[in-house]
CSV table of C-alpha atoms in Angstrom, one decimal:
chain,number,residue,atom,x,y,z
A,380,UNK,CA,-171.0,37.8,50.0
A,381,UNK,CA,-171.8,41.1,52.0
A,382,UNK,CA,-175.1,41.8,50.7
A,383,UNK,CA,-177.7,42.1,53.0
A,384,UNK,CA,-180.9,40.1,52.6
A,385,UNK,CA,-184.1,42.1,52.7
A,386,UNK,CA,-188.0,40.9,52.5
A,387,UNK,CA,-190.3,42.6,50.8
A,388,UNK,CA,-192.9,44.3,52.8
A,389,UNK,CA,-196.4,43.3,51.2
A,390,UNK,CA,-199.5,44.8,51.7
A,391,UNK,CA,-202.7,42.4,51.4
A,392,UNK,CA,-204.6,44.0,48.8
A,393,UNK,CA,-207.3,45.8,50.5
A,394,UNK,CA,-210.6,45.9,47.7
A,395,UNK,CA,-211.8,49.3,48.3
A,396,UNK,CA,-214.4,51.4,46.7
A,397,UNK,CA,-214.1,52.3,43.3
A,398,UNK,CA,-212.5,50.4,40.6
A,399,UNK,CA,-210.9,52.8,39.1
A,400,UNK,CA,-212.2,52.8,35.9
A,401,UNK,CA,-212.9,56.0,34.6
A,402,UNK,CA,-214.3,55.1,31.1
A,403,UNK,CA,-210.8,56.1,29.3
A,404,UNK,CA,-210.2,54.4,26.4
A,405,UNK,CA,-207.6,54.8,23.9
A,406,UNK,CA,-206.0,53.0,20.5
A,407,UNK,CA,-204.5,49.7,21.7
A,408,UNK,CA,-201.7,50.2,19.1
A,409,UNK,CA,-200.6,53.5,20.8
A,410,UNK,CA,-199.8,51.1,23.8
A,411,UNK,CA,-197.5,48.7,21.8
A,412,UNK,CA,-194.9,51.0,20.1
A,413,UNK,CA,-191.5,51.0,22.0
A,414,UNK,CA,-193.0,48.6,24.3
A,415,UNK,CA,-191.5,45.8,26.0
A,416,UNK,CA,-193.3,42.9,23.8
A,417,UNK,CA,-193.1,39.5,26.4
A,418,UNK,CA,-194.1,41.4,29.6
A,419,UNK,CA,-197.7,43.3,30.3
A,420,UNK,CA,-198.0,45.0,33.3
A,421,UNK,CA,-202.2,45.4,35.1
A,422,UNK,CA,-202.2,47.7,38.4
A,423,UNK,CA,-204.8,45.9,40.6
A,424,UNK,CA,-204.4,48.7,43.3
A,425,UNK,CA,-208.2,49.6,43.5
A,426,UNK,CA,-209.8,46.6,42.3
A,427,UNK,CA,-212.8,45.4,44.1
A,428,UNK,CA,-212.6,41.7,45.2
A,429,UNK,CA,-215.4,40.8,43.2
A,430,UNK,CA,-214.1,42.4,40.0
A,431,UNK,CA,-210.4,40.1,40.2
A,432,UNK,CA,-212.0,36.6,39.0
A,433,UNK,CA,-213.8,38.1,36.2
A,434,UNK,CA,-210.1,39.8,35.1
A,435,UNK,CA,-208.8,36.3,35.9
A,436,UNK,CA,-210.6,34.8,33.5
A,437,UNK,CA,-210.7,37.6,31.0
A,438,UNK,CA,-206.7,37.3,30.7
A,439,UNK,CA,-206.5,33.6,30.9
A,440,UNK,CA,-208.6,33.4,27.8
A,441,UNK,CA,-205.9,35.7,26.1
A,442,UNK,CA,-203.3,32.6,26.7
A,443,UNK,CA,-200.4,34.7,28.0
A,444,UNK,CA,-197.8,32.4,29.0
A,445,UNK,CA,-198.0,32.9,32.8
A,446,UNK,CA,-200.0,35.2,34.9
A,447,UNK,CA,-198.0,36.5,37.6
A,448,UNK,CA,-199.7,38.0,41.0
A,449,UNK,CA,-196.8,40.8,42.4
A,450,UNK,CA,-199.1,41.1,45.8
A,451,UNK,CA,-200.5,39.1,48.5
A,452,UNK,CA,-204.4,38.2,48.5
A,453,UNK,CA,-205.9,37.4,52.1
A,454,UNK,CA,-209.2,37.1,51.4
A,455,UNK,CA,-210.7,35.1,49.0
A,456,UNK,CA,-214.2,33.7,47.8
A,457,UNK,CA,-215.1,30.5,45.7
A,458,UNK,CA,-215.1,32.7,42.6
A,459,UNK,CA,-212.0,34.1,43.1
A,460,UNK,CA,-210.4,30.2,43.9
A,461,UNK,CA,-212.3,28.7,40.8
A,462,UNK,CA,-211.0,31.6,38.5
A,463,UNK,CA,-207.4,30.8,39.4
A,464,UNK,CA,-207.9,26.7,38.9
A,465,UNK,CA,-209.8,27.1,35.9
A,466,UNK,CA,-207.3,29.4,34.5
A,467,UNK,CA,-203.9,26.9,35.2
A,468,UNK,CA,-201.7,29.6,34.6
A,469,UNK,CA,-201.8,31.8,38.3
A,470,UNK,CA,-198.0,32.1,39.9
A,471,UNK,CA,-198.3,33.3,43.5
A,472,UNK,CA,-195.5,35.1,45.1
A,473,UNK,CA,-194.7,34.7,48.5
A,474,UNK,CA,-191.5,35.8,51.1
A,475,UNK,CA,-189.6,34.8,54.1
A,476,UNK,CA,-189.9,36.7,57.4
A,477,UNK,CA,-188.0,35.6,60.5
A,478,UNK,CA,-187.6,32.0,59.5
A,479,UNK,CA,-191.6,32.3,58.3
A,480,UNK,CA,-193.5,32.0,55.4
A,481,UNK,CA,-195.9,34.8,54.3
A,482,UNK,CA,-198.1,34.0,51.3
A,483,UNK,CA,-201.5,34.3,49.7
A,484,UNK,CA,-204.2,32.2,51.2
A,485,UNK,CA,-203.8,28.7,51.1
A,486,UNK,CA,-206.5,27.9,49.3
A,487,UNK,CA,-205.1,29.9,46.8
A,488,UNK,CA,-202.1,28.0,46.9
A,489,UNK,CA,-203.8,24.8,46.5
A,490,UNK,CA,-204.9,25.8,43.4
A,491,UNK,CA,-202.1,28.0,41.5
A,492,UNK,CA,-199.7,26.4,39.2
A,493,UNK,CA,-197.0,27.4,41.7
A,494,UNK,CA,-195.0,30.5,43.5
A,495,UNK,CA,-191.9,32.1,43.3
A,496,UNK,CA,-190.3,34.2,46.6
A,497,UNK,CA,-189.7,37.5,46.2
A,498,UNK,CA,-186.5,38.7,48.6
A,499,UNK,CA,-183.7,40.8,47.3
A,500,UNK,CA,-180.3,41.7,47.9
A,501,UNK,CA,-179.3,44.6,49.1
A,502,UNK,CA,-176.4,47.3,48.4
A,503,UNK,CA,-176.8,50.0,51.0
A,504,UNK,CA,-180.3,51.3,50.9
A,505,UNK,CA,-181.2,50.1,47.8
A,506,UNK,CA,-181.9,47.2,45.4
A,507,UNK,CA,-179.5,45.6,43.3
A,508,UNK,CA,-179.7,41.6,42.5
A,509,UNK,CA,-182.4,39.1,42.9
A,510,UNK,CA,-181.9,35.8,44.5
A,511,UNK,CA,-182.1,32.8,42.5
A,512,UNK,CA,-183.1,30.7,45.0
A,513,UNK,CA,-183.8,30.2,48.8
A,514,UNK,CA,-183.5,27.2,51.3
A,515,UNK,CA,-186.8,26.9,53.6
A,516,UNK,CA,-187.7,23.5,54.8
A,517,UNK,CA,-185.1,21.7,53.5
A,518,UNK,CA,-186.0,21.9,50.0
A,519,UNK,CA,-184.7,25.0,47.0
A,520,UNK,CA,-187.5,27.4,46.1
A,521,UNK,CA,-187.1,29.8,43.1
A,522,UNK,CA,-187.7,33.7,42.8
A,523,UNK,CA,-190.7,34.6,41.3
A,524,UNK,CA,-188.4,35.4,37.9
A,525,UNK,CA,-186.7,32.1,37.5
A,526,UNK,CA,-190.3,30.4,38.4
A,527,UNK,CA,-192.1,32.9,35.9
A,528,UNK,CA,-189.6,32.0,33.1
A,529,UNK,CA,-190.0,28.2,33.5
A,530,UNK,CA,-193.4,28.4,32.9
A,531,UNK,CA,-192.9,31.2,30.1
A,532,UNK,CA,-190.5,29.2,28.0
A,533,UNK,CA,-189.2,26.2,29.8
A,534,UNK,CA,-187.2,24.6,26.9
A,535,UNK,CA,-185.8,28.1,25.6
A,536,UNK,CA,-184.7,28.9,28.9
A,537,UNK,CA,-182.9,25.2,29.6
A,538,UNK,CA,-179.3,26.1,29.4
A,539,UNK,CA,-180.1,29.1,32.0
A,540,UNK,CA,-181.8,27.3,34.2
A,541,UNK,CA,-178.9,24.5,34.1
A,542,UNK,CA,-176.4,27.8,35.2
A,543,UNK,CA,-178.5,28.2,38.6
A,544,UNK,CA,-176.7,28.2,42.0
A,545,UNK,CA,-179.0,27.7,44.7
A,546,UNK,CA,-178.6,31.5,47.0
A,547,UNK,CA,-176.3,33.0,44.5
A,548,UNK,CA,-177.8,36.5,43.4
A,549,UNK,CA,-177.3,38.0,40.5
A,550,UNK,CA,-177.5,41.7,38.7
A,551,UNK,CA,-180.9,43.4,37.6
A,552,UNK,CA,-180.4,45.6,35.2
A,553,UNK,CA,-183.2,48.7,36.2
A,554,UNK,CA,-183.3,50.0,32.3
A,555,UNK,CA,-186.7,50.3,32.3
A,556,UNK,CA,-189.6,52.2,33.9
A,557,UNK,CA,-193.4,51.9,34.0
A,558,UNK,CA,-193.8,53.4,30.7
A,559,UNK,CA,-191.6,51.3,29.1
A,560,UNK,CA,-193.7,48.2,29.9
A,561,UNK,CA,-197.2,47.8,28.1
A,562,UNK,CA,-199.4,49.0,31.0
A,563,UNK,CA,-202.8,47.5,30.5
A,564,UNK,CA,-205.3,49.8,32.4
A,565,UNK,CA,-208.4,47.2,34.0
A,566,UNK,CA,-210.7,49.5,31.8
A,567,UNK,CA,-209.0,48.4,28.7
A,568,UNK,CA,-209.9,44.5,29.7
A,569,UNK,CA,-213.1,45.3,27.7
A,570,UNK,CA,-211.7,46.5,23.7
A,571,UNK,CA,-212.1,43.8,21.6
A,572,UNK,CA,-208.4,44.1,20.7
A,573,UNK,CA,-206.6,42.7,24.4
A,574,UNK,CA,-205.7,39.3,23.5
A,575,UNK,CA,-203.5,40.8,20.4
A,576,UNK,CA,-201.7,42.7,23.5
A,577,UNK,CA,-201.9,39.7,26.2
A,578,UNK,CA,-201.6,36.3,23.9
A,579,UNK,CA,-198.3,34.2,25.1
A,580,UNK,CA,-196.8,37.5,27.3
A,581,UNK,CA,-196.2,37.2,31.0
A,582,UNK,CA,-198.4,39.2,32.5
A,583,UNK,CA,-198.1,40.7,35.7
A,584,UNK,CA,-200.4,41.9,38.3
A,585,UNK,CA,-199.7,44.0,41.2
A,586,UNK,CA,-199.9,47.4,42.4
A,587,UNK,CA,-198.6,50.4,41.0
A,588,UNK,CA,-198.8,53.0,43.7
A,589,UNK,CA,-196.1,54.9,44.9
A,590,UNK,CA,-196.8,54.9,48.7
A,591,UNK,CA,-193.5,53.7,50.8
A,592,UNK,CA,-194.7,50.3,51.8
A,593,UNK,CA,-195.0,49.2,48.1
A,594,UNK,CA,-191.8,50.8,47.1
A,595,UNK,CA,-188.3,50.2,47.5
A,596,UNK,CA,-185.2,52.1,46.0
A,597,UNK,CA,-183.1,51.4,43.3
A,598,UNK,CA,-180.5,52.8,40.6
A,599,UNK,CA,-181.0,53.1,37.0
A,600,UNK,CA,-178.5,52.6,34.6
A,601,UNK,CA,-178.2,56.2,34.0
A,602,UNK,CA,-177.1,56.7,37.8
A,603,UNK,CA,-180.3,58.2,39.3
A,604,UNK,CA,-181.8,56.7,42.1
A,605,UNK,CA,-185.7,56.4,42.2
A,606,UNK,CA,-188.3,54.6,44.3
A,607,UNK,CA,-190.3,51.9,41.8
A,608,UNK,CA,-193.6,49.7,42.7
A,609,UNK,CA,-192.0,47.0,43.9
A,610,UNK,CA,-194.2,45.2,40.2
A,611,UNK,CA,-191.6,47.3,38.3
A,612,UNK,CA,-188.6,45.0,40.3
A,613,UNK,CA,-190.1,42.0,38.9
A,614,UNK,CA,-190.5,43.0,35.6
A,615,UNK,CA,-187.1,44.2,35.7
A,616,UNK,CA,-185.5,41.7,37.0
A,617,UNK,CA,-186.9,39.4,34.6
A,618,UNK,CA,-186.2,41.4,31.3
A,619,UNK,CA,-182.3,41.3,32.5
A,620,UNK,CA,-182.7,37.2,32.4
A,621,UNK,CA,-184.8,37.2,29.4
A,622,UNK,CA,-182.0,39.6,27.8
A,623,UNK,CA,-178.6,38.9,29.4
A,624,UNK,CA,-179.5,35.4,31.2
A,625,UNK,CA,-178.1,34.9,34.8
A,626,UNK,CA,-174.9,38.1,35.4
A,627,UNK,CA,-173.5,37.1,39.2
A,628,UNK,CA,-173.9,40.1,41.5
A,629,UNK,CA,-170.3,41.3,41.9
């Protein structure tokens, strides 16, 4: 295997002014046609950190599945560590760099139902499989995908988690792009109408920017090549497992 192993670069999510939310509203139905139906994406790019418990606990009472967080979170408060215990449901992603482990804070770890890694293979300069799995401290950890489907759907997903081979990668299929996905914009967290959109999906939070730190390059189907938030990966990469299963990386 010649593929070259690459870490994601993550940016701790800095809470900064405004929250972004402009007052926009529109028909929650609109949102749903053509849309991928298990997977919900939520852009936290410029949450404040005293507005992400309260959209913790807004979404857990939605009972999605698994609520996924795409990002790194440095700093952290008791509301922010009661919202994710209370809500039993909060995956944390994490990745490897030079034999170390960068993560959330570890209080926040203590507290999640677990965390997936998040490093990619590589052909050339751009994305093309996910790991399955990774060796650190003598023990097998699984990408945030395999992790998120586990927790998804554990007894659907049996037989493909009995096909895993610890640091085998294997194909994502980039088919689909941000507005293929059920974007949830923070604002919408309010209409009386989000747990129809959020009730047993995967949710995933992360940010949605397109600045060069938070995306990498891949190849769609169709041949183009396009930098995606490194969220739209995940999602990705686990629609090809929820559709295909587990397709070794040639």
């Amino acid at each position: 295997m010649n593929n070259l192993l690459i870490s994601w670069r993550f940016v701790w999510i800095l809470m900064i002014l405004s929250c972004g939310s402009s007052g926009k509203k529109s028909n929650p139905d609109s949102h749903l046609q053509g849309k991928i139906a298990p997977i919900a994406l939520i852009g936290i790019d410029e949450l404040q950190q005293e507005d992400l418990p309260l959209m913790l606990r807004t979404i857990s009472n939605c009972n999605p599945s698994v609520i996924a967080i795409c990002v790194l979170i440095n700093e952290v408060d008791s509301a922010l560590v009661s919202s994710v215990k209370n809500s039993g449901r909060v995956l944390l992603g994490y990745t490897i760099v030079d034999n170390r482990v960068i993560e959330s804070d570890a209080k926040l770890k203590r507290v999640s139902l677990g965390r997936g890694f998040m490093d990619y293979t590589m052909r050339g300069d751009r994305v093309a499989g996910n790991l399955v799995s990774t060796s650190f401290g003598g023990t097998i950890e699984y990408s945030m995908p395999i992790t998120i489907l586990q927790h998804h759907d554990k007894e659907r997903f049996i037989d493909l988690f009995e096909q895993l081979i610890p640091l085998k990668p294997y194909k994502i299929n980039f088919t689909r792009r941000l507005e293929d996905f059920d974007v949830v914009d923070d604002s919408e967290l309010d209409s009386p109408s989000i747990c129809e959109r959020l009730k047993g999906k995967i949710v995933l939070l992360g940010r949605m920017d397109s600045s060069p730190e938070n995306t990498v390059e891949v190849e769609f189907q169709t041949g183009e090549r396009s930098r995606i938030p490194q969220i739209l990966v995940v999602a990705n990469s686990t629609l090809t497992l929820l559709e295909s299963g587990l397709v070794e990386l040639d």
